[in-house]
Short mmCIF file of C-alpha atoms and ligand atoms in Angstrom, two decimals:
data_model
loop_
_atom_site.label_atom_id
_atom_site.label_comp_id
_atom_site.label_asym_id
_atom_site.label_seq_id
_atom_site.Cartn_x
_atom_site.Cartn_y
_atom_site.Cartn_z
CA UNK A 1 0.83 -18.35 14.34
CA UNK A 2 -1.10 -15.03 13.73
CA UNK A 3 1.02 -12.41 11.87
CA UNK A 4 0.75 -9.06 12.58
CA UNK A 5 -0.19 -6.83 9.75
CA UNK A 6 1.05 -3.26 9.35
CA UNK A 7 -1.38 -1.23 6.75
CA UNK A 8 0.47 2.12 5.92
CA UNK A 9 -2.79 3.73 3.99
CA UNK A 10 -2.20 6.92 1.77
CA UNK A 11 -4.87 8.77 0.24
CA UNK A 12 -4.91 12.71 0.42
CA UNK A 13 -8.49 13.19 0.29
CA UNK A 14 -10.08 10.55 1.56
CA UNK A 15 -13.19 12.03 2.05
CA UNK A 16 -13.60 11.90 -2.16
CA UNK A 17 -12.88 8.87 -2.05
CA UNK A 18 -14.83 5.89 -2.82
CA UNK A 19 -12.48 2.84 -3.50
CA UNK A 20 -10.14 3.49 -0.52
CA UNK A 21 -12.45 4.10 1.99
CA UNK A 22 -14.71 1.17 0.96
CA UNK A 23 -11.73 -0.64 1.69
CA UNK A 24 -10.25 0.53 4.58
CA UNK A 25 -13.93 -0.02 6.32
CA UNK A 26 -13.23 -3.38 5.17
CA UNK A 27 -9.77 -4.02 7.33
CA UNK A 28 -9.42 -1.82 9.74
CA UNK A 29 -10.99 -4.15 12.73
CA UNK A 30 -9.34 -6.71 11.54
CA UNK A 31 -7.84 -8.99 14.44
CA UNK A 32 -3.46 -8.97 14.16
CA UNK A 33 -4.50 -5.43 11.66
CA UNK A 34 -2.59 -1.91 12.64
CA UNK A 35 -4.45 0.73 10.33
CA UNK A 36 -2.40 3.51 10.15
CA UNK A 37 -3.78 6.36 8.13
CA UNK A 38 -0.91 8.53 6.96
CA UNK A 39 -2.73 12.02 5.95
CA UNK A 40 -4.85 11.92 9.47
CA UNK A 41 -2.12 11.25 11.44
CA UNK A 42 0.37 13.48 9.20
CA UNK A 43 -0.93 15.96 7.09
CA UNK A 44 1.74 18.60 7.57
CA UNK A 45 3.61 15.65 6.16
CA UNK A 46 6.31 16.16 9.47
CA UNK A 47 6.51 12.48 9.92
CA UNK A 48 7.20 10.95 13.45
CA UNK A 49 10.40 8.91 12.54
CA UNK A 50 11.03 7.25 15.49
CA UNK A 51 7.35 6.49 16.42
CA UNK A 52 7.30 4.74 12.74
CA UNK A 53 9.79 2.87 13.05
CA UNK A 54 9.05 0.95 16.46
CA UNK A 55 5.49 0.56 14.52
CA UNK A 56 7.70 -1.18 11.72
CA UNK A 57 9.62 -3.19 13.87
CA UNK A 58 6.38 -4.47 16.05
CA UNK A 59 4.36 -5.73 12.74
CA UNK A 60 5.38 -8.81 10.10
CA UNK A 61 3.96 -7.23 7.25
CA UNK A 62 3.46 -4.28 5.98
CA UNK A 63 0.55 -3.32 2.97
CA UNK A 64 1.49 -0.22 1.30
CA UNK A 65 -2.82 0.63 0.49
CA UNK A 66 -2.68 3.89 -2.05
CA UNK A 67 -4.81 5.22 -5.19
CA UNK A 68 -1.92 4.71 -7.87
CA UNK A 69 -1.23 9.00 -8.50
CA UNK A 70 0.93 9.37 -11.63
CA UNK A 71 1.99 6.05 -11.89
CA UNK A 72 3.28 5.90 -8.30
CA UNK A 73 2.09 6.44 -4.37
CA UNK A 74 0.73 9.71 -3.45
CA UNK A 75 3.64 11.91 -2.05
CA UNK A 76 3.08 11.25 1.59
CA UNK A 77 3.84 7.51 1.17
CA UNK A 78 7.35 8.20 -0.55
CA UNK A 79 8.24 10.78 2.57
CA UNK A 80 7.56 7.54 4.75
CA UNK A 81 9.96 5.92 2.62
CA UNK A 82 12.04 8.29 2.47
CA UNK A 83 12.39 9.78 6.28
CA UNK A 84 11.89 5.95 7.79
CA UNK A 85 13.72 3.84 6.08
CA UNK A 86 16.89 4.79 7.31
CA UNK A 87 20.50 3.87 6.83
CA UNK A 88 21.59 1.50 9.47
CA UNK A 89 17.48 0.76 10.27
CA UNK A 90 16.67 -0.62 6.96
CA UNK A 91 19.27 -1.11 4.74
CA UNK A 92 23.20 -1.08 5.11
CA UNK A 93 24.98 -1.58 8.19
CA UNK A 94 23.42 -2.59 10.79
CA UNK A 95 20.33 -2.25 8.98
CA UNK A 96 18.04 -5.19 9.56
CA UNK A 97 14.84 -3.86 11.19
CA UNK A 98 13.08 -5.00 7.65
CA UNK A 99 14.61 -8.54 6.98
CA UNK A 100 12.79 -11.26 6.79
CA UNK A 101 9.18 -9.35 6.97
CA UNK A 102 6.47 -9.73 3.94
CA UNK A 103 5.45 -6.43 1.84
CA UNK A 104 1.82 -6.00 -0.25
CA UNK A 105 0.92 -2.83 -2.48
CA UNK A 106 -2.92 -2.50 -2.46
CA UNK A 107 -3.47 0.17 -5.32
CA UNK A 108 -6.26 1.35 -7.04
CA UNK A 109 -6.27 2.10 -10.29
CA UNK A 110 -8.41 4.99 -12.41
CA UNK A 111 -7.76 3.39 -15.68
CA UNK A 112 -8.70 -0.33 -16.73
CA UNK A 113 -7.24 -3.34 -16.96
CA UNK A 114 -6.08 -2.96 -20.91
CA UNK A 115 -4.19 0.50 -20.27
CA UNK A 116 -1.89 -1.56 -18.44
CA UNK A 117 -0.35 -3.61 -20.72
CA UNK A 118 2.15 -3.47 -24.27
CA UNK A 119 0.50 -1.72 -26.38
CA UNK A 120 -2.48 -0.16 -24.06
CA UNK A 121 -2.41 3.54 -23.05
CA UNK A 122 -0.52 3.31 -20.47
CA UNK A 123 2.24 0.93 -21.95
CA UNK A 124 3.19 -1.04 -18.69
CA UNK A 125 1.73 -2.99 -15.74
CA UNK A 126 1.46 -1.85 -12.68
CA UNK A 127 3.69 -4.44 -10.96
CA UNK A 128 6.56 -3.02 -13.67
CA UNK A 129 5.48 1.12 -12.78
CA UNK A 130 5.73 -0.06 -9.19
CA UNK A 131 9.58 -1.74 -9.72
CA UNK A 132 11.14 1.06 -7.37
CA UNK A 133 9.05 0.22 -4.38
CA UNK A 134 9.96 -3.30 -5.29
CA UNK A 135 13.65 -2.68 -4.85
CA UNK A 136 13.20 -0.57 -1.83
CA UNK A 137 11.43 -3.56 -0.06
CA UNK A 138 13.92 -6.12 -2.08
CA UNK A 139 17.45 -3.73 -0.66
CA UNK A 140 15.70 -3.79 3.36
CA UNK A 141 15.50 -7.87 2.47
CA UNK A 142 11.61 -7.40 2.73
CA UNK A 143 9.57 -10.04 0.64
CA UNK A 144 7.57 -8.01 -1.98
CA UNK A 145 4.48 -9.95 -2.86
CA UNK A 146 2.07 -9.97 -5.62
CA UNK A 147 0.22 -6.33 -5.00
CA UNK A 148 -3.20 -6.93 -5.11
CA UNK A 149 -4.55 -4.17 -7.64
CA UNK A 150 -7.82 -3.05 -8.49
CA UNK A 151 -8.80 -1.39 -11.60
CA UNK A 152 -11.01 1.15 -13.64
CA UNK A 153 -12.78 1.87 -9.65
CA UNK A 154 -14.62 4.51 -11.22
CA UNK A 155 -16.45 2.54 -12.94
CA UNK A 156 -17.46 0.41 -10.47
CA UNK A 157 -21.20 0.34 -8.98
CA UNK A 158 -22.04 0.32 -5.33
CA UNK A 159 -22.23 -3.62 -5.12
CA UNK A 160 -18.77 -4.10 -7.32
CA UNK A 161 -17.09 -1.57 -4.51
CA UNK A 162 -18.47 -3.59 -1.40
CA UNK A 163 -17.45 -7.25 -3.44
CA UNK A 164 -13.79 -5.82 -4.29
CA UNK A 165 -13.37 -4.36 -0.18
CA UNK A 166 -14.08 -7.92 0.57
CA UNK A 167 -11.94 -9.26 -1.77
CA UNK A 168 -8.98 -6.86 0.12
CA UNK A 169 -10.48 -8.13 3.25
CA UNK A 170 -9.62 -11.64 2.24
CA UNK A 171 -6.53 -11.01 0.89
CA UNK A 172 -5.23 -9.21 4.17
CA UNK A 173 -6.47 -11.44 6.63
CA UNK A 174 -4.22 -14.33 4.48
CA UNK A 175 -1.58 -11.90 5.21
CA UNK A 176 -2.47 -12.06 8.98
CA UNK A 177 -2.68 -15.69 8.89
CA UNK A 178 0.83 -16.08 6.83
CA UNK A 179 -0.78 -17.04 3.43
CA UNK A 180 0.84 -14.86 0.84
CA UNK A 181 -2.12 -14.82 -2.05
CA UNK A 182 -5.95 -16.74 -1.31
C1 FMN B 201 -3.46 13.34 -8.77
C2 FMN B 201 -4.05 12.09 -9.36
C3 FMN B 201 -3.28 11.27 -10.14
C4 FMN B 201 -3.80 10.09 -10.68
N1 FMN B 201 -2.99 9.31 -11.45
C5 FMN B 201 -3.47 8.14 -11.95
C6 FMN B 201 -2.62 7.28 -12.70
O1 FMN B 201 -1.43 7.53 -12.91
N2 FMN B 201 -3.16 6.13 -13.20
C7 FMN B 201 -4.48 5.78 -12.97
O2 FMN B 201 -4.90 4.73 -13.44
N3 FMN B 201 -5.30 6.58 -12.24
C8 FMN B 201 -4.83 7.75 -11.73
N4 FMN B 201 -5.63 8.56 -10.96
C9 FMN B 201 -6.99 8.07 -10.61
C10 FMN B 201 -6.99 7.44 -9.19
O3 FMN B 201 -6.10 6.36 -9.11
C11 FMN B 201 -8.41 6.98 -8.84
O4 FMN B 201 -9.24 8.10 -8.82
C12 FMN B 201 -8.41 6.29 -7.48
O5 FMN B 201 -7.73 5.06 -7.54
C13 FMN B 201 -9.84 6.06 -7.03
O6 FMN B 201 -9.85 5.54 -5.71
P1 FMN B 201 -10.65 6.28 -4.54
O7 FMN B 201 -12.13 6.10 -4.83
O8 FMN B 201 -10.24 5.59 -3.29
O9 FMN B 201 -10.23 7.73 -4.55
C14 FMN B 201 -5.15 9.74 -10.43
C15 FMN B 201 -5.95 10.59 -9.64
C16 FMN B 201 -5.42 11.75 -9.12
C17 FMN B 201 -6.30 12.66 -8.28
#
């Protein structure tokens, strides 16, 4: 059975971007895909708690779809967290809205591959920079898959942006059909 896919996108200037937007062309018609762009529908950053979390509680899985900004989400994306995740909604008593449902990071990356490793520039990998989002999704007993990352994007040419979109395409219509990684 179809699963319905919740994509909570955060990028503050989308119109600069390239990556991102290649990307979100790429899924937002998606059949069983919500695309739910954070800045346009929030940019005084006042977000609609209650309206957010029936959207939670209607989708299966959620894709957290950011630029990685200093080794994290851009700051809208953590106010979600912060404001919707709720005591007694997510987590502690009472708080089962999350259980049981399937999360993806979808980040972008500025720097390549190598900085993210022992001993590159940036010393760890992406999956370790991201470990509090992990435990967020891990305390609301949300499944926190494999994020599907994509590096060095300013380096990529036209054709490399399209092939990666697709390659997110693919990945979150597996999601929709209930196959964690293609
Ligand atoms: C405020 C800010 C912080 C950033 N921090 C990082 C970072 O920590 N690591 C990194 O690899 N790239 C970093 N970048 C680069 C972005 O991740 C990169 O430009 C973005 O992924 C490109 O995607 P886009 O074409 O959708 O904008 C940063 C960019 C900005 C503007």
């Amino acid at each position: 059975m179809a699963r319905q896919v919740l994509i909570l996108f955060a990028h503050p200037a989308l119109h600069r971007s390239r990556m991102n937007a290649a990307m979100s062309e790429a899924v937002r018609d998606l059949a069983g895909v919500t695309f739910h762009d954070l800045y346009g529908e929030y940019p005084d950053f006042h977000v609609d708690v209650a309206r957010e979390q029936a959207l939670v509680k209607g989708h299966d899985v959620m894709v957290w779809q950011h630029p990685f900004y200093w080794y994290s989400a851009p700051a809208l994306l953590k106010e979600w967290l912060d404001v919707v995740l709720e005591l007694g909604f997510a987590y502690g008593e009472g708080g089962t809205a999350l259980r049981g449902k399937r999360v993806l990071s979808a980040i972008t990356t500025g720097g390549p591959p190598e900085a993210y490793q022992p001993g590159g520039s940036n010393r760890f990998t992406v999956r370790e920079l991201m470990v509090p989002f992990e435990q967020t999704a891990h305390l609301c007993g949300m499944e926190y898959l494999e994020p599907f990352l994509l590096h060095g994007v300013r380096q990529l040419n036209p054709a490399e942006v399209r092939e990666r979109a697709l390659q997110y395409r693919a990945r979150v219509e597996a999601l929709v059909s209930g196959i964690p990684a293609p």
